[in-house]
Amino acid sequence: ASLQDALENIDVGGPSMLRSAAKNHEAVLPVVDPTDYPVVLELLRKGGLTPAVRREFAAKVFTHTSDYDAAVAGYLTPREDGLPARLGVAMERVQALRYGENPTQRAGLYVTEEPRGMRDLTQRQGKELSFNNLLDVDAGMWAVAWWSNRPACAIIKHTTPCGIAVAPSAVEAFRSARATDPVSAFGSVVAFNTVVDKATADAMADLFMEVVVAPSFHAEALAAFAAKKQLRVVELPVSKGAGALDYKRVRGGFLVQDQFRFDPSEVGWKVATRRQPTETEWNDLRFAWTAVAPVKSNAILLARKEAAIGIGAGQMSRVDSVFLAVHKARQQGHDPAGSVLASDAFFPFADGVEHAAGAGITAIIQPGGSIRDAEVVEAADRHGMAMVMTGKRQFRH
């Protein structure tokens, strides 16, 4: 729409009438949200329009008109480099939480109008979701979102996967994801990008989980989960994001960026080594590049047969993440020899490649872009490894 069309469609009378009604809420009940209609009808039946209720509805009006004004202001504000000079974020609290990351911190769940977001979350059973549960639910559904046509499962601890896999069915994906690191899977959030059936629910029966989250559950699966009364079972739509902005709190303000969207395109990918990956390696490299995206940086992920076998997350040096991924694989009985490795960012030195080669890893996928790329590729060539450079970094701070 043109600026003139937008100006013509700015509502002046509607907000004015709503604000007038809200100001006089002692005599008028202003209702601004259609989802409140059933509540109002019930209050009218019971004679429950107390001063406190009227005040609550009035406050909701002023919040709504404020959000509308913020949207208009955002549209009219000049943009520099694609970002507005001023930002107003409208959110509604939909759940008061017992506490935040720690018991001394107050917390609540506030939602925006983003489609397929937390506003659309439905809890089917179990204890109240905690602050940390919700963080892990979001991380889990984000981790599995990028496989549109394959059942995927991610097992999340502290917002990063400790297991992730794709397979022909949800139950096979779960078994492979759990096999990554069965010890860390204890007390996890398990996320799926597909419907959970009874076979999958039965396969999870012996694992203690905080939450199971998926877009939907078969009735038989819900019946199976009912035996675990404390288990939180949550439905949340799969979403790859709505192209919205992402906010990071800093002291006295926010850092704002575009939401990260995984790019499955192989445009710009190149094989940097003398040896080309085999067909089997290519398949696992593509999986590993997708699976490493939700892992906290510095992130290294080892994969075989479209499942992670070792994950090194959140280390301060990349070589330590390689060491940890190899260690975790061996700890759980996986042989790294013959597996592939994905790195979320470039190798600043050749030491990470040397360590991977020493473990028998045969192929690597990474963004490239280091001033020492030539040394890194030379190390891979010396060990007969294949290396793919994507040209795209995937940091997750």
Short mmCIF file of C-alpha atoms in Angstrom, two decimals:
data_model
loop_
_atom_site.label_atom_id
_atom_site.label_comp_id
_atom_site.label_asym_id
_atom_site.label_seq_id
_atom_site.Cartn_x
_atom_site.Cartn_y
_atom_site.Cartn_z
CA ALA A 1 0.00 0.00 0.00
CA SER A 2 1.11 3.56 -0.63
CA LEU A 3 1.72 6.04 2.18
CA GLN A 4 -1.48 7.86 1.21
CA ASP A 5 -3.50 4.62 1.44
CA ALA A 6 -1.98 3.89 4.85
CA LEU A 7 -2.81 7.38 6.15
CA GLU A 8 -6.39 7.05 4.89
CA ASN A 9 -6.77 3.80 6.82
CA ILE A 10 -5.48 5.06 10.16
CA ASP A 11 -8.44 4.73 12.51
CA VAL A 12 -9.09 7.86 14.55
CA GLY A 13 -12.70 7.47 15.68
CA GLY A 14 -12.43 3.87 16.88
CA PRO A 15 -9.55 4.43 19.31
CA SER A 16 -11.17 7.69 20.50
CA MET A 17 -14.43 5.92 21.36
CA LEU A 18 -12.60 3.08 23.07
CA ARG A 19 -10.50 5.46 25.15
CA SER A 20 -13.61 7.45 26.12
CA ALA A 21 -15.40 4.28 27.20
CA ALA A 22 -12.35 3.10 29.15
CA LYS A 23 -12.06 6.47 30.89
CA ASN A 24 -15.70 6.09 31.99
CA HIS A 25 -15.41 2.40 32.88
CA GLU A 26 -17.33 2.91 36.13
CA ALA A 27 -20.45 3.37 34.00
CA VAL A 28 -19.46 1.56 30.77
CA LEU A 29 -17.81 -1.81 30.20
CA PRO A 30 -15.34 -1.44 27.28
CA VAL A 31 -14.58 -4.76 25.57
CA VAL A 32 -11.77 -4.62 23.03
CA ASP A 33 -10.85 -8.30 22.61
CA PRO A 34 -13.36 -10.67 20.93
CA THR A 35 -11.90 -13.57 22.91
CA ASP A 36 -13.31 -11.87 26.03
CA TYR A 37 -16.92 -12.10 24.80
CA PRO A 38 -17.62 -15.46 26.54
CA VAL A 39 -16.06 -14.11 29.74
CA VAL A 40 -18.24 -10.99 29.63
CA LEU A 41 -21.38 -13.03 29.00
CA GLU A 42 -20.60 -15.23 31.99
CA LEU A 43 -19.92 -12.18 34.18
CA LEU A 44 -23.23 -10.64 33.12
CA ARG A 45 -25.08 -13.86 33.97
CA LYS A 46 -23.52 -13.95 37.42
CA GLY A 47 -23.67 -10.22 38.08
CA GLY A 48 -19.93 -10.16 38.44
CA LEU A 49 -19.09 -6.76 36.93
CA THR A 50 -17.22 -5.52 39.99
CA PRO A 51 -15.16 -2.30 39.96
CA ALA A 52 -12.00 -4.41 39.78
CA VAL A 53 -13.28 -6.26 36.68
CA ARG A 54 -14.27 -2.97 35.00
CA ARG A 55 -10.84 -1.51 35.75
CA GLU A 56 -9.13 -4.58 34.26
CA PHE A 57 -11.10 -4.24 31.02
CA ALA A 58 -10.34 -0.51 30.88
CA ALA A 59 -6.63 -1.20 31.25
CA LYS A 60 -6.85 -3.68 28.39
CA VAL A 61 -8.36 -0.97 26.17
CA PHE A 62 -5.54 1.46 26.82
CA THR A 63 -2.99 -1.29 26.18
CA HIS A 64 -4.71 -2.14 22.89
CA THR A 65 -4.88 1.44 21.66
CA SER A 66 -1.27 1.95 22.71
CA ASP A 67 -0.28 -1.08 20.64
CA TYR A 68 -2.20 0.36 17.69
CA ASP A 69 -0.45 3.72 18.03
CA ALA A 70 2.92 1.93 18.26
CA ALA A 71 2.15 0.05 15.03
CA VAL A 72 1.28 3.31 13.25
CA ALA A 73 4.41 4.99 14.63
CA GLY A 74 6.52 2.04 13.50
CA TYR A 75 5.12 2.32 9.97
CA LEU A 76 5.79 6.06 9.77
CA THR A 77 9.26 5.94 11.35
CA PRO A 78 12.09 6.19 8.77
CA ARG A 79 14.18 3.05 8.49
CA GLU A 80 17.94 2.92 8.31
CA ASP A 81 19.56 -0.25 6.99
CA GLY A 82 16.16 -1.93 7.16
CA LEU A 83 15.70 -1.33 10.91
CA PRO A 84 13.40 1.33 12.39
CA ALA A 85 14.82 4.26 14.36
CA ARG A 86 12.32 3.54 17.17
CA LEU A 87 10.75 0.32 18.33
CA GLY A 88 7.70 -0.46 20.41
CA VAL A 89 7.02 -4.08 21.34
CA ALA A 90 3.50 -5.00 22.37
CA MET A 91 3.16 -8.12 24.52
CA GLU A 92 0.44 -9.67 26.62
CA ARG A 93 1.04 -11.77 29.71
CA VAL A 94 -0.72 -15.09 29.25
CA GLN A 95 0.83 -16.98 32.13
CA ALA A 96 2.34 -16.07 35.49
CA LEU A 97 5.22 -18.46 36.22
CA ARG A 98 6.28 -19.71 39.64
CA TYR A 99 9.73 -18.17 39.15
CA GLY A 100 12.36 -17.49 36.50
CA GLU A 101 15.67 -19.21 35.88
CA ASN A 102 16.12 -19.29 39.65
CA PRO A 103 13.59 -19.22 42.52
CA THR A 104 14.58 -15.64 43.46
CA GLN A 105 13.50 -14.26 40.06
CA ARG A 106 9.91 -13.29 39.21
CA ALA A 107 8.71 -14.46 35.79
CA GLY A 108 5.83 -14.59 33.35
CA LEU A 109 5.14 -15.64 29.78
CA TYR A 110 4.36 -12.68 27.54
CA VAL A 111 3.34 -13.25 23.93
CA THR A 112 3.19 -11.25 20.73
CA GLU A 113 0.95 -11.66 17.70
CA GLU A 114 3.60 -13.68 15.84
CA PRO A 115 1.80 -16.54 14.06
CA ARG A 116 2.50 -20.11 15.21
CA GLY A 117 4.21 -18.78 18.30
CA MET A 118 3.86 -19.27 22.05
CA ARG A 119 0.35 -17.81 21.91
CA ASP A 120 -0.65 -21.06 20.15
CA LEU A 121 0.85 -23.36 22.80
CA THR A 122 -1.58 -25.89 24.29
CA GLN A 123 -0.69 -27.98 27.34
CA ARG A 124 -2.44 -31.35 27.28
CA GLN A 125 -1.32 -32.69 30.66
CA GLY A 126 1.20 -32.40 33.45
CA LYS A 127 2.59 -29.86 35.89
CA GLU A 128 2.68 -26.16 35.14
CA LEU A 129 5.37 -25.23 32.63
CA SER A 130 8.34 -23.45 34.17
CA PHE A 131 10.44 -20.60 32.77
CA ASN A 132 13.25 -23.01 31.86
CA ASN A 133 10.78 -25.52 30.38
CA LEU A 134 9.47 -22.84 28.02
CA LEU A 135 12.98 -21.87 26.92
CA ASP A 136 13.74 -25.51 26.11
CA VAL A 137 10.38 -26.04 24.38
CA ASP A 138 11.13 -23.12 22.07
CA ALA A 139 14.68 -24.35 21.43
CA GLY A 140 13.46 -27.86 20.69
CA MET A 141 10.78 -26.88 18.21
CA TRP A 142 13.22 -24.53 16.50
CA ALA A 143 15.79 -27.33 16.22
CA VAL A 144 13.42 -29.73 14.43
CA ALA A 145 11.69 -27.15 12.21
CA TRP A 146 14.14 -27.30 9.32
CA TRP A 147 13.24 -30.82 8.20
CA SER A 148 9.93 -30.21 6.45
CA ASN A 149 9.43 -33.67 4.97
CA ARG A 150 11.26 -35.94 7.42
CA PRO A 151 10.32 -36.89 10.99
CA ALA A 152 12.86 -35.27 13.30
CA CYS A 153 13.48 -35.45 17.03
CA ALA A 154 15.65 -33.21 19.21
CA ILE A 155 16.41 -33.85 22.88
CA ILE A 156 17.13 -30.55 24.62
CA LYS A 157 19.06 -29.72 27.79
CA HIS A 158 19.71 -26.09 28.72
CA THR A 159 18.45 -24.87 25.29
CA THR A 160 20.92 -26.95 23.26
CA PRO A 161 20.49 -30.43 21.76
CA CYS A 162 22.13 -33.38 23.49
CA GLY A 163 20.63 -35.59 20.77
CA ILE A 164 19.12 -34.98 17.35
CA ALA A 165 18.18 -37.21 14.42
CA VAL A 166 15.90 -37.67 11.44
CA ALA A 167 14.38 -41.00 10.40
CA PRO A 168 11.46 -42.52 8.46
CA SER A 169 9.24 -42.41 11.57
CA ALA A 170 8.97 -40.46 14.82
CA VAL A 171 9.82 -43.50 16.95
CA GLU A 172 12.98 -44.22 14.95
CA ALA A 173 13.99 -40.54 15.14
CA PHE A 174 13.53 -40.60 18.92
CA ARG A 175 15.57 -43.77 19.37
CA SER A 176 18.42 -42.37 17.27
CA ALA A 177 18.33 -38.99 19.04
CA ARG A 178 18.34 -40.64 22.46
CA ALA A 179 21.27 -42.83 21.44
CA THR A 180 23.41 -39.70 20.91
CA ASP A 181 23.76 -39.24 24.66
CA PRO A 182 21.34 -41.34 26.79
CA VAL A 183 22.79 -40.01 30.05
CA SER A 184 22.15 -36.36 29.22
CA ALA A 185 18.65 -37.20 27.95
CA PHE A 186 17.54 -37.66 31.59
CA GLY A 187 15.32 -34.73 32.61
CA SER A 188 15.17 -33.33 29.09
CA VAL A 189 12.64 -31.70 26.79
CA VAL A 190 11.92 -33.95 23.79
CA ALA A 191 10.69 -32.21 20.64
CA PHE A 192 9.23 -33.57 17.41
CA ASN A 193 8.30 -31.90 14.12
CA THR A 194 5.56 -34.47 13.46
CA VAL A 195 2.62 -36.12 15.16
CA VAL A 196 3.52 -38.41 18.07
CA ASP A 197 1.85 -41.82 17.94
CA LYS A 198 1.49 -44.59 20.51
CA ALA A 199 4.61 -46.43 19.33
CA THR A 200 6.67 -43.31 19.99
CA ALA A 201 5.04 -42.71 23.37
CA ASP A 202 5.72 -46.32 24.38
CA ALA A 203 9.38 -45.98 23.34
CA MET A 204 9.71 -43.03 25.74
CA ALA A 205 8.14 -44.85 28.69
CA ASP A 206 11.40 -45.58 30.53
CA LEU A 207 12.90 -42.08 30.12
CA PHE A 208 12.35 -39.35 32.70
CA MET A 209 11.44 -36.22 30.74
CA GLU A 210 10.31 -32.76 31.79
CA VAL A 211 8.33 -32.06 28.61
CA VAL A 212 7.31 -33.72 25.36
CA VAL A 213 6.40 -31.18 22.66
CA ALA A 214 5.06 -31.78 19.16
CA PRO A 215 2.56 -30.23 16.75
CA SER A 216 0.00 -32.90 17.72
CA PHE A 217 -0.48 -36.23 19.51
CA HIS A 218 -2.61 -39.25 18.70
CA ALA A 219 -5.23 -40.02 21.35
CA GLU A 220 -3.50 -43.35 22.06
CA ALA A 221 -0.22 -41.52 22.70
CA LEU A 222 -1.91 -39.18 25.17
CA ALA A 223 -3.40 -42.20 26.94
CA ALA A 224 0.07 -43.74 27.23
CA PHE A 225 1.55 -40.49 28.59
CA ALA A 226 -1.25 -40.24 31.15
CA ALA A 227 0.55 -42.83 33.28
CA LYS A 228 3.22 -40.16 33.89
CA LYS A 229 1.03 -37.59 35.61
CA GLN A 230 3.86 -35.09 36.18
CA LEU A 231 5.01 -35.17 32.55
CA ARG A 232 4.14 -32.01 30.66
CA VAL A 233 2.69 -32.80 27.22
CA VAL A 234 2.59 -29.74 24.98
CA GLU A 235 1.30 -29.03 21.48
CA LEU A 236 3.01 -26.22 19.58
CA PRO A 237 2.93 -25.61 15.82
CA VAL A 238 6.14 -26.03 13.87
CA SER A 239 7.45 -22.65 12.74
CA LYS A 240 10.54 -21.49 10.88
CA GLY A 241 9.94 -17.96 12.13
CA ALA A 242 7.91 -15.12 10.73
CA GLY A 243 10.79 -12.92 9.61
CA ALA A 244 10.41 -10.89 12.79
CA LEU A 245 13.09 -9.18 14.82
CA ASP A 246 15.07 -10.90 17.56
CA TYR A 247 15.86 -9.10 20.82
CA LYS A 248 18.75 -9.65 23.22
CA ARG A 249 18.61 -7.82 26.55
CA VAL A 250 21.65 -5.75 27.47
CA ARG A 251 22.04 -3.31 30.33
CA GLY A 252 19.77 -0.35 29.65
CA GLY A 253 18.59 -1.53 26.24
CA PHE A 254 18.24 -4.26 23.66
CA LEU A 255 20.34 -5.55 20.81
CA VAL A 256 18.07 -6.10 17.81
CA GLN A 257 18.68 -8.33 14.82
CA ASP A 258 16.76 -10.30 12.23
CA GLN A 259 15.63 -13.72 13.44
CA PHE A 260 18.05 -16.40 12.31
CA ARG A 261 16.66 -18.57 9.55
CA PHE A 262 18.51 -21.70 8.53
CA ASP A 263 19.31 -21.60 4.82
CA PRO A 264 19.18 -25.10 3.26
CA SER A 265 20.35 -23.79 -0.11
CA GLU A 266 23.68 -25.18 -1.28
CA VAL A 267 24.38 -22.15 -3.45
CA GLY A 268 27.92 -21.04 -2.66
CA TRP A 269 28.99 -24.38 -1.21
CA LYS A 270 32.34 -25.64 -2.48
CA VAL A 271 34.55 -28.63 -1.89
CA ALA A 272 37.84 -27.12 -0.76
CA THR A 273 39.89 -30.34 -0.57
CA ARG A 274 41.32 -32.58 -3.25
CA ARG A 275 39.00 -35.40 -2.23
CA GLN A 276 35.28 -35.08 -2.92
CA PRO A 277 32.84 -36.43 -0.29
CA THR A 278 31.31 -39.81 -1.05
CA GLU A 279 27.55 -40.06 -1.55
CA THR A 280 27.15 -41.37 2.02
CA GLU A 281 29.28 -38.53 3.39
CA TRP A 282 27.28 -35.94 1.44
CA ASN A 283 24.06 -37.24 3.00
CA ASP A 284 25.47 -37.01 6.51
CA LEU A 285 27.15 -33.66 5.85
CA ARG A 286 23.82 -32.14 4.84
CA PHE A 287 22.19 -33.54 7.98
CA ALA A 288 25.06 -32.38 10.20
CA TRP A 289 25.02 -28.84 8.79
CA THR A 290 21.32 -28.56 9.64
CA ALA A 291 21.69 -30.23 13.04
CA VAL A 292 24.59 -28.06 14.22
CA ALA A 293 22.61 -24.82 13.73
CA PRO A 294 20.71 -25.01 17.08
CA VAL A 295 23.82 -26.03 19.06
CA LYS A 296 25.39 -23.33 21.25
CA SER A 297 28.65 -21.90 19.90
CA ASN A 298 31.40 -22.94 19.68
CA ALA A 299 29.48 -25.85 18.17
CA ILE A 300 30.78 -29.12 16.77
CA LEU A 301 28.53 -32.04 15.81
CA LEU A 302 29.54 -35.52 14.68
CA ALA A 303 27.02 -37.45 12.59
CA ARG A 304 26.47 -40.85 11.05
CA LYS A 305 23.35 -42.17 9.29
CA GLU A 306 21.50 -38.87 9.81
CA ALA A 307 21.90 -38.89 13.56
CA ALA A 308 24.25 -37.04 15.88
CA ILE A 309 26.74 -39.31 17.64
CA GLY A 310 28.68 -36.63 19.52
CA ILE A 311 28.04 -32.96 20.28
CA GLY A 312 30.54 -30.41 21.59
CA ALA A 313 28.67 -27.26 22.64
CA GLY A 314 29.44 -23.93 24.25
CA GLN A 315 33.20 -24.29 24.55
CA MET A 316 35.47 -21.25 24.54
CA SER A 317 37.78 -22.70 21.86
CA ARG A 318 36.78 -24.65 18.76
CA VAL A 319 39.38 -27.36 19.27
CA ASP A 320 37.91 -28.02 22.73
CA SER A 321 34.48 -28.44 21.12
CA VAL A 322 36.00 -31.00 18.73
CA PHE A 323 37.63 -32.77 21.68
CA LEU A 324 34.33 -32.78 23.60
CA ALA A 325 32.29 -34.09 20.63
CA VAL A 326 34.74 -36.95 20.14
CA HIS A 327 34.84 -37.65 23.88
CA LYS A 328 31.03 -37.69 24.17
CA ALA A 329 30.75 -40.03 21.19
CA ARG A 330 33.22 -42.52 22.65
CA GLN A 331 31.70 -42.19 26.12
CA GLN A 332 28.36 -43.44 24.76
CA GLY A 333 29.90 -46.25 22.73
CA HIS A 334 29.96 -44.51 19.33
CA ASP A 335 33.08 -44.89 17.20
CA PRO A 336 33.89 -41.52 15.58
CA ALA A 337 35.84 -43.29 12.83
CA GLY A 338 34.02 -42.87 9.54
CA SER A 339 31.68 -40.15 10.83
CA VAL A 340 31.39 -36.60 9.53
CA LEU A 341 31.81 -33.33 11.42
CA ALA A 342 29.94 -30.01 11.19
CA SER A 343 31.25 -26.76 12.66
CA ASP A 344 29.01 -23.72 13.07
CA ALA A 345 31.87 -21.32 12.26
CA PHE A 346 35.31 -21.47 10.67
CA PHE A 347 38.34 -23.22 12.13
CA PRO A 348 40.76 -20.47 13.24
CA PHE A 349 43.61 -22.99 13.28
CA ALA A 350 44.27 -26.43 11.87
CA ASP A 351 44.30 -28.04 15.35
CA GLY A 352 40.59 -28.87 15.26
CA VAL A 353 40.99 -30.67 11.94
CA GLU A 354 44.05 -32.53 13.24
CA HIS A 355 42.11 -33.73 16.27
CA ALA A 356 39.17 -34.80 14.10
CA ALA A 357 41.48 -36.72 11.78
CA GLY A 358 43.07 -38.43 14.75
CA ALA A 359 39.62 -39.70 15.74
CA GLY A 360 39.01 -41.14 12.26
CA ILE A 361 36.52 -38.52 11.07
CA THR A 362 36.52 -38.52 7.27
CA ALA A 363 34.63 -35.39 6.16
CA ILE A 364 33.97 -31.89 7.49
CA ILE A 365 31.45 -29.17 6.67
CA GLN A 366 32.13 -25.62 7.88
CA PRO A 367 31.62 -22.02 6.71
CA GLY A 368 35.26 -21.19 5.91
CA GLY A 369 36.45 -17.60 5.99
CA SER A 370 39.45 -17.87 8.31
CA ILE A 371 42.70 -16.16 7.38
CA ARG A 372 44.18 -19.64 7.90
CA ASP A 373 41.77 -21.47 5.59
CA ALA A 374 44.71 -22.64 3.46
CA GLU A 375 46.36 -24.27 6.49
CA VAL A 376 43.06 -25.87 7.52
CA VAL A 377 42.48 -27.30 4.02
CA GLU A 378 46.10 -28.48 3.82
CA ALA A 379 45.63 -30.43 7.07
CA ALA A 380 42.47 -32.03 5.69
CA ASP A 381 44.25 -32.96 2.45
CA ARG A 382 47.15 -34.44 4.36
CA HIS A 383 44.76 -36.78 6.17
CA GLY A 384 42.72 -37.64 3.08
CA MET A 385 39.61 -35.90 4.41
CA ALA A 386 36.92 -34.19 2.37
CA MET A 387 35.97 -30.65 3.38
CA VAL A 388 32.97 -28.59 2.27
CA MET A 389 32.85 -24.84 2.84
CA THR A 390 29.36 -23.32 2.87
CA GLY A 391 30.24 -19.63 3.14
CA LYS A 392 27.54 -19.20 5.82
CA ARG A 393 28.17 -18.83 9.55
CA GLN A 394 25.66 -20.19 12.10
CA PHE A 395 26.67 -18.73 15.45
CA ARG A 396 24.29 -19.24 18.36
CA HIS A 397 25.54 -17.07 21.23
#
